[in-house]
């Protein structure tokens, strides 16, 4: 029996506030722009009917606030994963490989780890324009940007280049 395709949505947290110098990094909240962009991205996800079965989110305040703004209008199975806070590529891969067999998983996390995971999974240098993706080469993963992949493997067997990028969306494009 063939393996079912999986979908992975990578979402970098929205823009955070830097005004309080004495605030620990993990406690930084979203800026006004971040709040606006996260709400906008949530509307776009709903319009696209792109609702994950499982959301893995960093414990950082900015990631948690991004989650709440994006999914304010619908519910999802959410797990806060401490290892996602400032996670590097090996940590992100370990988290994914230990993921239950959900068909569509979203990770809300941080750079540079998300950018590294994007590059690890992406088997093309450019998104596929036939799937409504941005045709510019993706070189940066800005705040509140979203990458949507389809993966032929189970989560436990992810390898370099397994992903096919369907969409890369920045808040300014929606």
PDB file of C-alpha atoms in Angstrom:
ATOM      1  CA  UNK A   1       0.000   0.000   0.000  1.00  0.00           C
ATOM      2  CA  UNK A   2       1.515   3.373  -0.992  1.00  0.00           C
ATOM      3  CA  UNK A   3       2.341   5.876   1.698  1.00  0.00           C
ATOM      4  CA  UNK A   4      -0.070   8.805   1.948  1.00  0.00           C
ATOM      5  CA  UNK A   5       1.342  12.200   1.128  1.00  0.00           C
ATOM      6  CA  UNK A   6       1.924  14.478   4.081  1.00  0.00           C
ATOM      7  CA  UNK A   7       1.696  18.257   4.193  1.00  0.00           C
ATOM      8  CA  UNK A   8       3.988  20.470   6.232  1.00  0.00           C
ATOM      9  CA  UNK A   9       3.396  24.154   6.854  1.00  0.00           C
ATOM     10  CA  UNK A  10       6.312  26.153   8.224  1.00  0.00           C
ATOM     11  CA  UNK A  11       5.307  29.484   9.732  1.00  0.00           C
ATOM     12  CA  UNK A  12       7.755  31.897  11.252  1.00  0.00           C
ATOM     13  CA  UNK A  13       6.322  33.837  14.187  1.00  0.00           C
ATOM     14  CA  UNK A  14       5.061  37.336  13.396  1.00  0.00           C
ATOM     15  CA  UNK A  15       7.141  40.483  14.024  1.00  0.00           C
ATOM     16  CA  UNK A  16       8.001  40.929  17.689  1.00  0.00           C
ATOM     17  CA  UNK A  17       8.486  43.950  19.904  1.00  0.00           C
ATOM     18  CA  UNK A  18      12.004  45.040  20.899  1.00  0.00           C
ATOM     19  CA  UNK A  19      11.131  48.081  23.050  1.00  0.00           C
ATOM     20  CA  UNK A  20      11.684  46.474  26.474  1.00  0.00           C
ATOM     21  CA  UNK A  21      15.419  45.835  26.751  1.00  0.00           C
ATOM     22  CA  UNK A  22      15.097  44.069  30.109  1.00  0.00           C
ATOM     23  CA  UNK A  23      12.592  41.510  28.787  1.00  0.00           C
ATOM     24  CA  UNK A  24      13.932  37.986  28.237  1.00  0.00           C
ATOM     25  CA  UNK A  25      13.934  36.911  24.581  1.00  0.00           C
ATOM     26  CA  UNK A  26      11.376  34.157  25.194  1.00  0.00           C
ATOM     27  CA  UNK A  27       8.958  36.735  26.670  1.00  0.00           C
ATOM     28  CA  UNK A  28       8.985  39.243  23.798  1.00  0.00           C
ATOM     29  CA  UNK A  29       5.427  39.968  22.563  1.00  0.00           C
ATOM     30  CA  UNK A  30       4.238  40.737  19.049  1.00  0.00           C
ATOM     31  CA  UNK A  31       4.530  44.267  17.711  1.00  0.00           C
ATOM     32  CA  UNK A  32       1.495  46.035  16.242  1.00  0.00           C
ATOM     33  CA  UNK A  33       2.687  45.055  12.761  1.00  0.00           C
ATOM     34  CA  UNK A  34       3.113  41.464  13.920  1.00  0.00           C
ATOM     35  CA  UNK A  35      -0.435  41.354  15.286  1.00  0.00           C
ATOM     36  CA  UNK A  36      -1.810  42.740  12.020  1.00  0.00           C
ATOM     37  CA  UNK A  37       0.188  40.307   9.867  1.00  0.00           C
ATOM     38  CA  UNK A  38      -0.723  37.266  11.978  1.00  0.00           C
ATOM     39  CA  UNK A  39      -4.420  38.129  11.739  1.00  0.00           C
ATOM     40  CA  UNK A  40      -4.063  38.610   7.981  1.00  0.00           C
ATOM     41  CA  UNK A  41      -2.285  35.250   7.618  1.00  0.00           C
ATOM     42  CA  UNK A  42      -5.033  33.564   9.642  1.00  0.00           C
ATOM     43  CA  UNK A  43      -7.701  34.908   7.277  1.00  0.00           C
ATOM     44  CA  UNK A  44      -5.678  33.735   4.287  1.00  0.00           C
ATOM     45  CA  UNK A  45      -5.265  30.218   5.741  1.00  0.00           C
ATOM     46  CA  UNK A  46      -9.007  30.028   6.334  1.00  0.00           C
ATOM     47  CA  UNK A  47      -9.777  31.231   2.788  1.00  0.00           C
ATOM     48  CA  UNK A  48      -7.431  28.572   1.417  1.00  0.00           C
ATOM     49  CA  UNK A  49      -8.967  25.905   3.698  1.00  0.00           C
ATOM     50  CA  UNK A  50      -5.400  25.167   4.769  1.00  0.00           C
ATOM     51  CA  UNK A  51      -6.077  23.961   8.292  1.00  0.00           C
ATOM     52  CA  UNK A  52      -3.483  21.633   9.859  1.00  0.00           C
ATOM     53  CA  UNK A  53      -4.402  18.512  11.809  1.00  0.00           C
ATOM     54  CA  UNK A  54      -1.612  19.260  14.277  1.00  0.00           C
ATOM     55  CA  UNK A  55       0.209  22.469  15.195  1.00  0.00           C
ATOM     56  CA  UNK A  56       3.593  22.296  16.914  1.00  0.00           C
ATOM     57  CA  UNK A  57       4.487  25.663  18.411  1.00  0.00           C
ATOM     58  CA  UNK A  58       7.440  27.169  20.251  1.00  0.00           C
ATOM     59  CA  UNK A  59       6.811  28.238  23.855  1.00  0.00           C
ATOM     60  CA  UNK A  60       8.070  31.771  23.081  1.00  0.00           C
ATOM     61  CA  UNK A  61       5.475  34.479  23.723  1.00  0.00           C
ATOM     62  CA  UNK A  62       5.697  35.772  20.134  1.00  0.00           C
ATOM     63  CA  UNK A  63       5.051  32.285  18.704  1.00  0.00           C
ATOM     64  CA  UNK A  64       2.133  31.683  21.090  1.00  0.00           C
ATOM     65  CA  UNK A  65       0.591  35.061  20.215  1.00  0.00           C
ATOM     66  CA  UNK A  66       1.049  34.335  16.505  1.00  0.00           C
ATOM     67  CA  UNK A  67      -0.791  31.048  17.001  1.00  0.00           C
ATOM     68  CA  UNK A  68      -3.691  32.696  18.848  1.00  0.00           C
ATOM     69  CA  UNK A  69      -4.121  35.406  16.222  1.00  0.00           C
ATOM     70  CA  UNK A  70      -3.930  33.028  13.280  1.00  0.00           C
ATOM     71  CA  UNK A  71      -6.289  30.435  14.684  1.00  0.00           C
ATOM     72  CA  UNK A  72      -8.711  32.745  16.505  1.00  0.00           C
ATOM     73  CA  UNK A  73     -11.602  31.735  14.235  1.00  0.00           C
ATOM     74  CA  UNK A  74     -11.168  27.955  14.244  1.00  0.00           C
ATOM     75  CA  UNK A  75      -9.673  25.270  16.422  1.00  0.00           C
ATOM     76  CA  UNK A  76      -6.806  22.880  15.883  1.00  0.00           C
ATOM     77  CA  UNK A  77      -4.864  20.284  17.833  1.00  0.00           C
ATOM     78  CA  UNK A  78      -1.996  22.321  19.340  1.00  0.00           C
ATOM     79  CA  UNK A  79       1.115  21.067  21.131  1.00  0.00           C
ATOM     80  CA  UNK A  80       3.659  23.455  22.641  1.00  0.00           C
ATOM     81  CA  UNK A  81       7.100  21.907  22.139  1.00  0.00           C
ATOM     82  CA  UNK A  82       9.889  23.365  24.287  1.00  0.00           C
ATOM     83  CA  UNK A  83      12.514  22.079  21.831  1.00  0.00           C
ATOM     84  CA  UNK A  84      11.140  24.430  19.133  1.00  0.00           C
ATOM     85  CA  UNK A  85      12.340  27.552  20.957  1.00  0.00           C
ATOM     86  CA  UNK A  86      15.258  28.741  18.797  1.00  0.00           C
ATOM     87  CA  UNK A  87      15.574  25.189  17.413  1.00  0.00           C
ATOM     88  CA  UNK A  88      18.268  24.313  14.896  1.00  0.00           C
ATOM     89  CA  UNK A  89      17.812  21.932  11.956  1.00  0.00           C
ATOM     90  CA  UNK A  90      18.609  18.703  13.877  1.00  0.00           C
ATOM     91  CA  UNK A  91      16.116  19.644  16.622  1.00  0.00           C
ATOM     92  CA  UNK A  92      13.397  20.458  14.090  1.00  0.00           C
ATOM     93  CA  UNK A  93      13.991  17.193  12.238  1.00  0.00           C
ATOM     94  CA  UNK A  94      13.875  15.211  15.492  1.00  0.00           C
ATOM     95  CA  UNK A  95      10.608  16.905  16.440  1.00  0.00           C
ATOM     96  CA  UNK A  96       9.076  16.104  13.049  1.00  0.00           C
ATOM     97  CA  UNK A  97      10.355  12.539  13.015  1.00  0.00           C
ATOM     98  CA  UNK A  98       8.666  11.949  16.382  1.00  0.00           C
ATOM     99  CA  UNK A  99       5.370  13.446  15.191  1.00  0.00           C
ATOM    100  CA  UNK A 100       2.272  11.258  15.183  1.00  0.00           C
ATOM    101  CA  UNK A 101       0.969  10.366  11.747  1.00  0.00           C
ATOM    102  CA  UNK A 102      -1.080  13.508  11.148  1.00  0.00           C
ATOM    103  CA  UNK A 103      -1.630  14.290   7.478  1.00  0.00           C
ATOM    104  CA  UNK A 104      -0.985  18.025   7.794  1.00  0.00           C
ATOM    105  CA  UNK A 105       1.370  19.499  10.397  1.00  0.00           C
ATOM    106  CA  UNK A 106       2.241  23.142  11.019  1.00  0.00           C
ATOM    107  CA  UNK A 107       5.327  24.304  12.881  1.00  0.00           C
ATOM    108  CA  UNK A 108       5.303  27.831  14.302  1.00  0.00           C
ATOM    109  CA  UNK A 109       8.874  28.681  15.173  1.00  0.00           C
ATOM    110  CA  UNK A 110      11.958  30.791  14.647  1.00  0.00           C
ATOM    111  CA  UNK A 111      14.852  31.540  12.334  1.00  0.00           C
ATOM    112  CA  UNK A 112      17.444  30.452  11.504  1.00  0.00           C
ATOM    113  CA  UNK A 113      16.043  26.965  12.157  1.00  0.00           C
ATOM    114  CA  UNK A 114      12.945  27.313   9.964  1.00  0.00           C
ATOM    115  CA  UNK A 115      15.055  28.661   7.116  1.00  0.00           C
ATOM    116  CA  UNK A 116      17.429  25.692   7.499  1.00  0.00           C
ATOM    117  CA  UNK A 117      14.512  23.230   7.495  1.00  0.00           C
ATOM    118  CA  UNK A 118      13.069  24.949   4.423  1.00  0.00           C
ATOM    119  CA  UNK A 119      16.370  24.549   2.568  1.00  0.00           C
ATOM    120  CA  UNK A 120      16.747  20.942   3.764  1.00  0.00           C
ATOM    121  CA  UNK A 121      13.312  19.882   2.517  1.00  0.00           C
ATOM    122  CA  UNK A 122      13.054  21.932  -0.669  1.00  0.00           C
ATOM    123  CA  UNK A 123      14.132  19.909  -3.690  1.00  0.00           C
ATOM    124  CA  UNK A 124      13.728  22.829  -6.109  1.00  0.00           C
ATOM    125  CA  UNK A 125      15.396  26.210  -6.147  1.00  0.00           C
ATOM    126  CA  UNK A 126      12.115  27.916  -7.015  1.00  0.00           C
ATOM    127  CA  UNK A 127       8.532  27.307  -5.977  1.00  0.00           C
ATOM    128  CA  UNK A 128       6.201  25.778  -8.571  1.00  0.00           C
ATOM    129  CA  UNK A 129       4.317  28.634 -10.278  1.00  0.00           C
ATOM    130  CA  UNK A 130       1.575  26.264 -11.435  1.00  0.00           C
ATOM    131  CA  UNK A 131       0.575  25.872  -7.794  1.00  0.00           C
ATOM    132  CA  UNK A 132       0.090  29.598  -7.166  1.00  0.00           C
ATOM    133  CA  UNK A 133       3.486  29.892  -5.475  1.00  0.00           C
ATOM    134  CA  UNK A 134       5.699  32.943  -5.525  1.00  0.00           C
ATOM    135  CA  UNK A 135       8.126  32.498  -8.421  1.00  0.00           C
ATOM    136  CA  UNK A 136      10.983  34.450  -6.879  1.00  0.00           C
ATOM    137  CA  UNK A 137      13.769  32.346  -5.445  1.00  0.00           C
ATOM    138  CA  UNK A 138      13.169  32.048  -1.729  1.00  0.00           C
ATOM    139  CA  UNK A 139      16.281  33.292   0.032  1.00  0.00           C
ATOM    140  CA  UNK A 140      14.828  34.747   3.228  1.00  0.00           C
ATOM    141  CA  UNK A 141      12.148  33.553   5.609  1.00  0.00           C
ATOM    142  CA  UNK A 142      10.720  36.832   6.968  1.00  0.00           C
ATOM    143  CA  UNK A 143       8.464  37.105   9.998  1.00  0.00           C
ATOM    144  CA  UNK A 144       4.986  35.625   9.519  1.00  0.00           C
ATOM    145  CA  UNK A 145       6.003  34.032   6.196  1.00  0.00           C
ATOM    146  CA  UNK A 146       4.576  30.620   5.397  1.00  0.00           C
ATOM    147  CA  UNK A 147       6.006  27.719   3.396  1.00  0.00           C
ATOM    148  CA  UNK A 148       3.661  24.891   2.404  1.00  0.00           C
ATOM    149  CA  UNK A 149       5.247  21.565   1.418  1.00  0.00           C
ATOM    150  CA  UNK A 150       3.961  18.197   0.324  1.00  0.00           C
ATOM    151  CA  UNK A 151       6.084  15.250   1.461  1.00  0.00           C
ATOM    152  CA  UNK A 152       5.975  11.699   0.099  1.00  0.00           C
ATOM    153  CA  UNK A 153       7.335  10.098   3.243  1.00  0.00           C
ATOM    154  CA  UNK A 154       6.121   9.418   6.734  1.00  0.00           C
ATOM    155  CA  UNK A 155       7.338  11.916   9.313  1.00  0.00           C
ATOM    156  CA  UNK A 156       9.759   9.359  10.729  1.00  0.00           C
ATOM    157  CA  UNK A 157      11.624   8.950   7.432  1.00  0.00           C
ATOM    158  CA  UNK A 158      12.175  12.554   6.303  1.00  0.00           C
ATOM    159  CA  UNK A 159      15.292  13.047   4.195  1.00  0.00           C
ATOM    160  CA  UNK A 160      17.002  15.958   2.457  1.00  0.00           C
ATOM    161  CA  UNK A 161      15.092  17.085  -0.631  1.00  0.00           C
ATOM    162  CA  UNK A 162      11.908  15.163   0.224  1.00  0.00           C
ATOM    163  CA  UNK A 163       9.685  18.232   0.069  1.00  0.00           C
ATOM    164  CA  UNK A 164       7.900  19.741  -2.871  1.00  0.00           C
ATOM    165  CA  UNK A 165       7.180  23.396  -2.188  1.00  0.00           C
ATOM    166  CA  UNK A 166       3.597  24.256  -3.080  1.00  0.00           C
ATOM    167  CA  UNK A 167       3.515  27.830  -1.797  1.00  0.00           C
ATOM    168  CA  UNK A 168       5.677  30.432  -0.141  1.00  0.00           C
ATOM    169  CA  UNK A 169       3.611  33.355   1.115  1.00  0.00           C
ATOM    170  CA  UNK A 170       4.704  36.572   2.807  1.00  0.00           C
ATOM    171  CA  UNK A 171       2.137  38.769   4.600  1.00  0.00           C
ATOM    172  CA  UNK A 172       2.744  41.644   2.166  1.00  0.00           C
ATOM    173  CA  UNK A 173       1.595  39.370  -0.697  1.00  0.00           C
ATOM    174  CA  UNK A 174      -1.887  38.748   0.682  1.00  0.00           C
TER     175      UNK A 174
END
